[in-house]
Short mmCIF file of C-alpha atoms in Angstrom, two decimals:
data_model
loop_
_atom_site.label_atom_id
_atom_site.label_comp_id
_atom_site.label_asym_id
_atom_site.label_seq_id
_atom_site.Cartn_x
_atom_site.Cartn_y
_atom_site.Cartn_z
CA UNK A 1 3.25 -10.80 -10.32
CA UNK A 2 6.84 -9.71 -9.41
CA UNK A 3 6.41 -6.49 -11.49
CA UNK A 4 3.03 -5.71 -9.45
CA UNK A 5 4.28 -6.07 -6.53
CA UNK A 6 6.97 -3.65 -7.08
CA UNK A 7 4.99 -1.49 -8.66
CA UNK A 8 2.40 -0.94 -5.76
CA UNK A 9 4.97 -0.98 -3.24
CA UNK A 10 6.37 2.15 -4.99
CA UNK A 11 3.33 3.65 -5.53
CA UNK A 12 1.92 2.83 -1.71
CA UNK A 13 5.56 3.43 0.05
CA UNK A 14 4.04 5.82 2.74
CA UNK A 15 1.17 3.22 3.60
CA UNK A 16 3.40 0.05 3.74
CA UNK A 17 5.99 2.13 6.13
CA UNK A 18 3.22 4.02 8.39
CA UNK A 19 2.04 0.50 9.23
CA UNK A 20 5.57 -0.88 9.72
CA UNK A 21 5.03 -3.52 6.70
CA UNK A 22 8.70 -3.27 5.24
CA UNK A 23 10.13 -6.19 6.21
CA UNK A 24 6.81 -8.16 5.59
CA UNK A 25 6.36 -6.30 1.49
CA UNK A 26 10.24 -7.54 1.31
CA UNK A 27 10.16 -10.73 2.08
CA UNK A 28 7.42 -11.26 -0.07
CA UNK A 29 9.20 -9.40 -2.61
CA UNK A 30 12.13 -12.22 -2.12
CA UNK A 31 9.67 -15.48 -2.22
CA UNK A 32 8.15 -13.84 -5.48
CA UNK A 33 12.00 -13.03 -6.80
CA UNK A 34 13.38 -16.32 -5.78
CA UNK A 35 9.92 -18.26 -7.40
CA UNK A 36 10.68 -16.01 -10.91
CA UNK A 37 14.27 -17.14 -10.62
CA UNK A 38 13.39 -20.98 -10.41
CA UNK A 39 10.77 -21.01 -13.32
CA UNK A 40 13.06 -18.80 -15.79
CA UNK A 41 15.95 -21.40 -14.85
CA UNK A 42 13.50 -24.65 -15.32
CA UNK A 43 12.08 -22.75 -18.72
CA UNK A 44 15.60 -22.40 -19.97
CA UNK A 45 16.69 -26.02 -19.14
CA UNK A 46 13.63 -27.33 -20.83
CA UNK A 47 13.75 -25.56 -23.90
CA UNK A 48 17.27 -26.42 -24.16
CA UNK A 49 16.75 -29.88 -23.72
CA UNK A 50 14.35 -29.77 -26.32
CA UNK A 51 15.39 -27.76 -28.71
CA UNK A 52 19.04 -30.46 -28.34
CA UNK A 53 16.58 -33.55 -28.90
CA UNK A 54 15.33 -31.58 -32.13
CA UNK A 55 18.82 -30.75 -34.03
CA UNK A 56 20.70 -34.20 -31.87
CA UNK A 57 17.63 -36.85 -33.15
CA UNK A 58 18.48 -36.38 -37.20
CA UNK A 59 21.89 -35.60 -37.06
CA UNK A 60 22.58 -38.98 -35.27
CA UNK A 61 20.11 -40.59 -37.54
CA UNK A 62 22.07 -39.66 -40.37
CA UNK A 63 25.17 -40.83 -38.25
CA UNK A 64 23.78 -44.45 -38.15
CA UNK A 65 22.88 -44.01 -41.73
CA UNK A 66 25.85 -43.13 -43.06
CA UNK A 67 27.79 -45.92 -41.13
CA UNK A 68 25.17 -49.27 -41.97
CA UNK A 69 25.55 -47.65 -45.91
CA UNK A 70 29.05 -47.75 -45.69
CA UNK A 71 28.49 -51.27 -44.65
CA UNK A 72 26.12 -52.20 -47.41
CA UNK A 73 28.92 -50.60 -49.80
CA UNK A 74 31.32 -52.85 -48.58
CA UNK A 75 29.16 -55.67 -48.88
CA UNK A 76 27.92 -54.65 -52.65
CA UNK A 77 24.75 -54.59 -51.62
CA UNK A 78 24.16 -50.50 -52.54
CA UNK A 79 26.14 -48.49 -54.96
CA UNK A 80 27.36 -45.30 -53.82
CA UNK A 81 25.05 -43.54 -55.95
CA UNK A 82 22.29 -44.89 -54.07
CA UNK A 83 23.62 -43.74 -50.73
CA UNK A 84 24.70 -40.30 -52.11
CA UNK A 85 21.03 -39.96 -53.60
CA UNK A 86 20.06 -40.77 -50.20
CA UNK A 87 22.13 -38.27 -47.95
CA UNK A 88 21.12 -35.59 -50.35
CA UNK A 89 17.35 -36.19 -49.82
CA UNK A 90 18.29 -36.72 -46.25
CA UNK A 91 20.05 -33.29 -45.97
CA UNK A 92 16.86 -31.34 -47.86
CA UNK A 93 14.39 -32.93 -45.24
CA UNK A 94 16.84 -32.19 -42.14
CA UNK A 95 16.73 -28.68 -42.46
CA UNK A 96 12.81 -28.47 -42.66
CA UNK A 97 12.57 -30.68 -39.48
CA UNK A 98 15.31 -28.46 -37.61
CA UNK A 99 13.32 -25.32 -38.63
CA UNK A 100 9.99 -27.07 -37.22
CA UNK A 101 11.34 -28.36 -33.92
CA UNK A 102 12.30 -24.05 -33.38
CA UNK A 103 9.30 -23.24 -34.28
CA UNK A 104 7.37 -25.40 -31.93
CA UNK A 105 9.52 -24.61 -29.45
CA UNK A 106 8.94 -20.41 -29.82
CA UNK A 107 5.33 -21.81 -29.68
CA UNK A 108 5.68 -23.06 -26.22
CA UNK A 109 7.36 -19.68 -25.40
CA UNK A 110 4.36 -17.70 -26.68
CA UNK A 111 1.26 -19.82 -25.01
CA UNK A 112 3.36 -19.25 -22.13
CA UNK A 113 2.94 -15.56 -22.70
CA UNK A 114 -0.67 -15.86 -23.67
CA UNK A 115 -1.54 -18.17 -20.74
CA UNK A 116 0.03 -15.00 -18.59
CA UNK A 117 -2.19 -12.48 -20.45
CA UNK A 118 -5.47 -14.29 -20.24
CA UNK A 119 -4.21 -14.94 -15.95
CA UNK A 120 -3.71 -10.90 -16.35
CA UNK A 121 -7.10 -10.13 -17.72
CA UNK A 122 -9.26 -12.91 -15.64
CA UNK A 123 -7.79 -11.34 -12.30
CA UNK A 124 -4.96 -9.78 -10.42
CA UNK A 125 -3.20 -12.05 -8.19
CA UNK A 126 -2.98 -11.50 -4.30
CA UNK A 127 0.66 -10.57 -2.87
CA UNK A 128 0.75 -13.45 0.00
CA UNK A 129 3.20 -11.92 2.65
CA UNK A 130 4.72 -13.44 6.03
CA UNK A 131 2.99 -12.00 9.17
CA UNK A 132 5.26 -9.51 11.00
CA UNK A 133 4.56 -9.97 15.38
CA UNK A 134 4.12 -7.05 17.21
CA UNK A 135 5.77 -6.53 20.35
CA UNK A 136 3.71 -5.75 23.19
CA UNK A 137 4.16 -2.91 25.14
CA UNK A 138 2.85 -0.64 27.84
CA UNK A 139 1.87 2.40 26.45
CA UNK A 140 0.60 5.47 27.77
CA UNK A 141 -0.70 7.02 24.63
CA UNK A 142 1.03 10.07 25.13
CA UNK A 143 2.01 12.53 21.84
CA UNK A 144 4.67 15.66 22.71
CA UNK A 145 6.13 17.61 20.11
CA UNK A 146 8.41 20.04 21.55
CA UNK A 147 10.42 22.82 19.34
CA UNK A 148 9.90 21.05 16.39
CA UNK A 149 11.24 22.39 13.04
CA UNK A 150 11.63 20.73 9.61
CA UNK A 151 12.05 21.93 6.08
CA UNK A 152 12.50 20.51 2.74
CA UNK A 153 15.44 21.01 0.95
CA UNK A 154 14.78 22.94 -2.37
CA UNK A 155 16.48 23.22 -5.41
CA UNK A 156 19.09 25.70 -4.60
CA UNK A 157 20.05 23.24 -1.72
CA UNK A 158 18.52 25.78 1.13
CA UNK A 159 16.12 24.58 3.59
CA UNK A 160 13.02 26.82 3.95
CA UNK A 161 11.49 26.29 7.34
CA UNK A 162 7.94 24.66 7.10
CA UNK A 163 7.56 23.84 10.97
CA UNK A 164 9.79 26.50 12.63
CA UNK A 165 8.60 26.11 16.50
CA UNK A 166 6.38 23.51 16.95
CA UNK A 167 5.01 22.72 20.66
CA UNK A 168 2.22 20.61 21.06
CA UNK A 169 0.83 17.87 23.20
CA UNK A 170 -2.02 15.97 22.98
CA UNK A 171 -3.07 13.83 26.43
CA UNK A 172 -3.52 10.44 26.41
CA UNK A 173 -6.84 9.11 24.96
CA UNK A 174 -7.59 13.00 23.59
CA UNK A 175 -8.13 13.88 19.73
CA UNK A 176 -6.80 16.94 18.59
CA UNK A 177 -7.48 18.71 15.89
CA UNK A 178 -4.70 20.35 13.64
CA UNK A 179 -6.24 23.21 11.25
CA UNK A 180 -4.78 26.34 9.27
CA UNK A 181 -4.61 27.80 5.98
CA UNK A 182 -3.54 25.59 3.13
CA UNK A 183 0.12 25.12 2.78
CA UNK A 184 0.53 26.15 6.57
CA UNK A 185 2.57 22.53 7.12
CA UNK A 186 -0.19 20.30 8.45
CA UNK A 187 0.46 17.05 6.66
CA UNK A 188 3.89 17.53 6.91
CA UNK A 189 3.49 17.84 11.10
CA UNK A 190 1.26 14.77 10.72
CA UNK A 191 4.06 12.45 9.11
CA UNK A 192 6.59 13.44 11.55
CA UNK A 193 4.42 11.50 13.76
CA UNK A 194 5.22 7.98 12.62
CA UNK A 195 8.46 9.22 11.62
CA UNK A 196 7.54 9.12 7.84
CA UNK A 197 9.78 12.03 8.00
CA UNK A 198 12.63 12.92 9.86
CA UNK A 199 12.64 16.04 11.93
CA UNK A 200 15.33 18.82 11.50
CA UNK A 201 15.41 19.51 15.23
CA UNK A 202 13.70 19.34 18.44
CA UNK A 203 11.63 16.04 19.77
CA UNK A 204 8.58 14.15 18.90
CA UNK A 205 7.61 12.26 21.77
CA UNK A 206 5.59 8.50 21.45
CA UNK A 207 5.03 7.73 24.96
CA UNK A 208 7.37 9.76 26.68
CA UNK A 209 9.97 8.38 23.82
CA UNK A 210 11.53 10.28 21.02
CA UNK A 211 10.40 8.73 18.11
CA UNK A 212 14.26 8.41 17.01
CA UNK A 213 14.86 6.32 19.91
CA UNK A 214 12.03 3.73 18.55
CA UNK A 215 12.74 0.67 16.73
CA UNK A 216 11.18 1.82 13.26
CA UNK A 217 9.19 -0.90 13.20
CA UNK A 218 7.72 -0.91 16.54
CA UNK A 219 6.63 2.83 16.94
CA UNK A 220 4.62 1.99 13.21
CA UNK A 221 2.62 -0.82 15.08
CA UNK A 222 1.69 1.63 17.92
CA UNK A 223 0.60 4.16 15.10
CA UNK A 224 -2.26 3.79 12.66
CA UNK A 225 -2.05 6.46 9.39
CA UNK A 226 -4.82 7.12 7.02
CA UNK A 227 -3.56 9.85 4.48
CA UNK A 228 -5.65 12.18 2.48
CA UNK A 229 -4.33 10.81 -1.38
CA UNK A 230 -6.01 6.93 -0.67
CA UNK A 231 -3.35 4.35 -1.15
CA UNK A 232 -4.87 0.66 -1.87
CA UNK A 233 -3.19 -2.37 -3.24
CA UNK A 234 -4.47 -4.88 -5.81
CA UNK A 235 -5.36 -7.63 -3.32
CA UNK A 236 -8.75 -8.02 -1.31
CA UNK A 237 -11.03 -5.43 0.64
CA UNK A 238 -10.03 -8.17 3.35
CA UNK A 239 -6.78 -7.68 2.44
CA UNK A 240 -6.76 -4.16 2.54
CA UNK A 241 -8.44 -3.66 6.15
CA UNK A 242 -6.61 -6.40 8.15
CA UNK A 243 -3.17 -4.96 6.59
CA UNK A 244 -2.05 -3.52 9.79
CA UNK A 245 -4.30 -5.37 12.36
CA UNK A 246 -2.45 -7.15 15.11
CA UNK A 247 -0.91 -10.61 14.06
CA UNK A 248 -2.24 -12.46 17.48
CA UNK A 249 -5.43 -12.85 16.70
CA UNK A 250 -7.24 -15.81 15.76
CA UNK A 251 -9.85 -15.91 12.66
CA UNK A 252 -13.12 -14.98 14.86
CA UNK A 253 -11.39 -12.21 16.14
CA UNK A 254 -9.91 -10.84 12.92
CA UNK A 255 -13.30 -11.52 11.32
CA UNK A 256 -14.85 -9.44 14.15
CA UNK A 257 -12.24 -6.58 13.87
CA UNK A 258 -12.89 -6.29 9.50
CA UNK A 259 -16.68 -6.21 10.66
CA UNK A 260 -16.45 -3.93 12.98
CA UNK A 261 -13.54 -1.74 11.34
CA UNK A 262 -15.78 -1.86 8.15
CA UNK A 263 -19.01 -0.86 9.95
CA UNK A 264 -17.16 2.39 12.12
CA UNK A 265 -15.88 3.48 8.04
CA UNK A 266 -19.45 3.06 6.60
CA UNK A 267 -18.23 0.72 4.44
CA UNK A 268 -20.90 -2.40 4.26
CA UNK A 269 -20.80 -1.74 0.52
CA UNK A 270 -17.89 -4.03 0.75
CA UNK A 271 -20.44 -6.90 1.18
CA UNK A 272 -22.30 -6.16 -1.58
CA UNK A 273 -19.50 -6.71 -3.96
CA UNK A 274 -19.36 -10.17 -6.03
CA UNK A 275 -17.06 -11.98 -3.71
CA UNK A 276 -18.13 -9.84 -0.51
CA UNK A 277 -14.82 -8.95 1.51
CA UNK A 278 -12.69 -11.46 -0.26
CA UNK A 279 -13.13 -9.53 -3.97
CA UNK A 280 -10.56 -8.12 -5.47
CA UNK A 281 -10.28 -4.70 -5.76
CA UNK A 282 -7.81 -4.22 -9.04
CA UNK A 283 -4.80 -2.18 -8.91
CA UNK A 284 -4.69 0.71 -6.34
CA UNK A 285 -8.31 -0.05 -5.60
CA UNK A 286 -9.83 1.82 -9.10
CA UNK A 287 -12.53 -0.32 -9.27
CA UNK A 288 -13.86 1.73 -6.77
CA UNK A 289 -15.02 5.62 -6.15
CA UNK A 290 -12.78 7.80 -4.38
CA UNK A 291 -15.36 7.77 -1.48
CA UNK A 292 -15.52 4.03 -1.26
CA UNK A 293 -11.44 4.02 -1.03
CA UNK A 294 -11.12 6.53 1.35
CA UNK A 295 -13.56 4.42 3.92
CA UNK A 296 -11.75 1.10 3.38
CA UNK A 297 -8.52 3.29 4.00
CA UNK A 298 -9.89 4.36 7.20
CA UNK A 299 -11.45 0.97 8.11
CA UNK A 300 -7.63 0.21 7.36
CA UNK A 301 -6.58 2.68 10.12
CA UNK A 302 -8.84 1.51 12.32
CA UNK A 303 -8.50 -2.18 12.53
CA UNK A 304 -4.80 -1.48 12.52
CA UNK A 305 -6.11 -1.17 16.73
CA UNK A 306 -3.01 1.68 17.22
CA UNK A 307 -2.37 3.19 20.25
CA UNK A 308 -1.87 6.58 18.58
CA UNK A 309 -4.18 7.41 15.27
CA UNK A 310 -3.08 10.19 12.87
CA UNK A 311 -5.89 10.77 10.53
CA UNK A 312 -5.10 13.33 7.34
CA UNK A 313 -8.80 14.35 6.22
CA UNK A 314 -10.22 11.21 6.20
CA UNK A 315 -13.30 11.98 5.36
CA UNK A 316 -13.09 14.89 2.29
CA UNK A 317 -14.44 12.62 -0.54
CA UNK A 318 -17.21 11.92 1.62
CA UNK A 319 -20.97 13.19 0.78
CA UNK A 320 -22.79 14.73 3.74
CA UNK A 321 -24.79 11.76 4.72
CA UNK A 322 -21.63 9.72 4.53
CA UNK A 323 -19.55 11.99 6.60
CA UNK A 324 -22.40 12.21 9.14
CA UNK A 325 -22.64 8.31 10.03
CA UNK A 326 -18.91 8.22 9.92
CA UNK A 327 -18.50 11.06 12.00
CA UNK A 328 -21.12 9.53 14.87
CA UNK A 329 -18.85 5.98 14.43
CA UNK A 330 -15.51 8.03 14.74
CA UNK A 331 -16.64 9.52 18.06
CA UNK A 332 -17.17 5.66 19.90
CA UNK A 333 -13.72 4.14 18.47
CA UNK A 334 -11.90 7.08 19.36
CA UNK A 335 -12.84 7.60 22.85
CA UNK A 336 -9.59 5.71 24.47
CA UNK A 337 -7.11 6.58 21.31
CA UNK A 338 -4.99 9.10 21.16
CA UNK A 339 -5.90 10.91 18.29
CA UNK A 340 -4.18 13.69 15.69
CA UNK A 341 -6.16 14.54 12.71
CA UNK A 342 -5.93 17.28 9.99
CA UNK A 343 -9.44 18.93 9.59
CA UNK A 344 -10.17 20.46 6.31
CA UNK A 345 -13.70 20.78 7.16
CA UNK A 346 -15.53 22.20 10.01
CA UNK A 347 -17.48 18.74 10.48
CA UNK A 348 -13.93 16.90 10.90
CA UNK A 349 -12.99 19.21 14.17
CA UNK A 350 -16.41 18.80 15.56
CA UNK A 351 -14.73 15.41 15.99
CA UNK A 352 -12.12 16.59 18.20
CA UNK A 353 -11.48 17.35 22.03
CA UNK A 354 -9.13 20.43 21.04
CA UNK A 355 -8.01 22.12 18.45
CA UNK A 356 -4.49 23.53 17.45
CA UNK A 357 -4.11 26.32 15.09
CA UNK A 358 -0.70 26.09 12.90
CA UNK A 359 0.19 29.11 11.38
CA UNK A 360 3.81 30.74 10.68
CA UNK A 361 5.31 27.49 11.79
CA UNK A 362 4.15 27.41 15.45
CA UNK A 363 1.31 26.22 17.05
CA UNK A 364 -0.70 29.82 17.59
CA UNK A 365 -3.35 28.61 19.71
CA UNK A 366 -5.01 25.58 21.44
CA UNK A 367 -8.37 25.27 23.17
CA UNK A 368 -12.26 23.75 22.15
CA UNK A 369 -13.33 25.47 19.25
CA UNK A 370 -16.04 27.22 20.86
CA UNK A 371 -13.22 28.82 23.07
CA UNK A 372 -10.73 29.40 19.74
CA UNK A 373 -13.95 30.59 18.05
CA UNK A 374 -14.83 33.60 20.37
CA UNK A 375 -11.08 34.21 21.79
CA UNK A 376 -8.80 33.65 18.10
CA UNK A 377 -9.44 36.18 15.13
CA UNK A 378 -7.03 34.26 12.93
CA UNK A 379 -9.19 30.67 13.74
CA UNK A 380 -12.67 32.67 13.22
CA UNK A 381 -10.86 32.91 9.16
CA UNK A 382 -9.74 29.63 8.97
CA UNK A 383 -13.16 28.29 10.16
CA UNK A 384 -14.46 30.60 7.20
CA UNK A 385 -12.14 29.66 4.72
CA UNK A 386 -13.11 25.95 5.60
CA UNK A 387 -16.98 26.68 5.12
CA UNK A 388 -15.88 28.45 1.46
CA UNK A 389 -13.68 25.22 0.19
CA UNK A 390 -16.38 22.64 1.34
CA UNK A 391 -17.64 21.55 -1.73
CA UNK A 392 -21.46 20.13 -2.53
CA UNK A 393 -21.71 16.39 -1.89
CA UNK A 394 -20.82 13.88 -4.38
CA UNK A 395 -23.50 11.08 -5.38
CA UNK A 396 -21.64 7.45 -5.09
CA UNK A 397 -23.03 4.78 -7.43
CA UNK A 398 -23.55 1.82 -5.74
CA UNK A 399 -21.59 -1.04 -7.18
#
């Protein structure tokens, strides 16, 4: 359990710290440690005690033996033949019984190990985590990015500029579109957002706030992230959704929210499954197709109720039918969120009020994209080059 825990933390670090769950994975991380502690320590202690009653039981027997046949000696009552005959038979059998009693206690060891395996194969246990409270707030919804620039280090230890002058903001309640050629820096402007990266200068502004200013994990309860590479943990679709949904609820109201969070993501199929919401999903989600995780990853998102929603593609596994219901949904929930999401389809900035076009590190243009579409040469090709990468739909099998 301890091991899977890690495990998926590492492998969903981005999720766990866009929804401000670090302190929550942790301390769960410290029950497990502390419970893993306390059975190898009572293990230990009992195997020891055992494996003393084992080699302790005929070495006092022969003790008590040896000290009633030195009596009997004494008494001429049995010859010392006799009682050396008898401690040599005794001595033969001892070592047998010894070797038995460590046997039967590696035994114990190994239906330990089996019991685990079998526990392994049957299921995958849930990670059971303390609830982290959010801290309410007054928030006007607001997103400013003003002369932004980051850049990776690379090898040589040089920082190439990915964002150079980035100046953007996106009103209150309004979702904005980020597009541009591939490798133009979108992603990378979309996880400066919930400051899943740091930036190298200028401001990025949560609600008039710079994001630096923020206590880390309050700014990731006022933002909701659903990335592009679907991140899922080995727990329940239930699980899964209600991750980052607010902790004040009571059960009617979180059962309403994974309903509803689950219907805007098109993803009913959830209650089709063999234990409905409360089946388990196996580690990182495989049991399911890349479509099916990317909904439940958005439902995620959504029922996470942010103020501010950064959305990376969400809907590029999708098949057109999928995309189209999701796509009518999307439009409802995020009328009164502020909204930044990546398009890498023309269908995904249909979705927004405005669009920005990224290119050479700046922001080159914003407007609708009918206005961008007859005003911006450079938009008209990335519009194109969006039409040539959309690929036919992909048939899900329903499971």
């Amino acid at each position: 359990d301890l091991a899977t825990a890690v495990e998926e933390s590492v492998h969903g670090i981005r999720v766990i710290k866009a929804f401000g769950r670090g302190p929550h994975v942790y301390a769960g991380f410290s029950a497990q440690a502390k419970s893993l502690q306390e059975t190898e320590i009572t293990k230990a202690k009992t195997l020891a005690s055992f494996l003393l009653t084992v080699v302790a039981v005929p070495e006092t027997i022969l003790g008590i033996g040896l000290l009633i046949g030195i009596a009997q000696v004494a008494n001429g009552t049995l010859s010392v033949g006799s009682l050396v005959a008898y401690f040599a038979i005794a001595a033969v059998i001892a070592g047998p019984v010894e070797g038995m009693g460590m046997l039967l206690g590696m035994t114990l060891s190994t239906k330990t190990a089996l019991d685990r395996h079998f526990e392994v194969m049957d299921s995958i246990n849930d990670i059971d985590s303390p609830a982290q409270p959010r801290v309410p707030a007054e928030r006007d919804g607001s997103v400013k990015l003003e002369h932004v620039r980051f850049a990776y280090p690379d090898t040589a230890g040089s920082h190439r500029p990915i964002l150079a002058d980035i100046n953007l903001e996106i009103r209150p309640g309004e979702t904005m579109a980020l597009v541009g050629i591939t490798g133009s820096g979108k992603s990378t402007l979309l996880n400066l957002v919930p400051r899943l990266h740091e930036a190298t200068a200028g401001e990025v502004l949560i609600h008039g706030q710079d994001v630096k200013d923020w206590d880390l994990q309050e700014l990731r309860t006022e933002i909701a992230v659903a990335f592009e590479d679907t991140t899922l943990f080995s727990t329940s679709i239930r699980g899964n959704v209600l991750l980052g949904a607010p902790e004040n609820l009571d059960e009617q109201q979180r059962e309403a929210l994974l309903a509803e969070a689950l219907d805007v993501a098109q993803a009913q199929f959830a209650y089709a499954l063999p234990e409905g919401v409360d089946t388990l999903i196996g580690e990182e989600g495989l049991s399911l197709s890349g479509g099916q995780r990317q909904r439940i990853a958005l439902a995620r998102a959504i029922a996470a109720r942010p103020s501010v929603l950064v959305l990376d593609d969400p809907l590029s596994a999708l098949d057109v039918r999928t995309e189209e219901l999701v796509t009518e949904r999307l439009r409802e929930v995020l009328a009164g969120t502020t909204t930044l999401i990546v398009a890498h389809r023309p269908s995904t900035v249909m979705l927004a009020d405005r669009v920005a076009l990224l290119r050479d590190g700046r922001i080159d243009a914003v407007g609708s994209h009918a206005h961008l579409l007859s005003t911006n040469e450079h938009y008209r090709f990335v519009i194109a080059s969006l039409d040539d990468e959309d690929q036919p739909a992909t048939v899900e099998v329903s499971r």
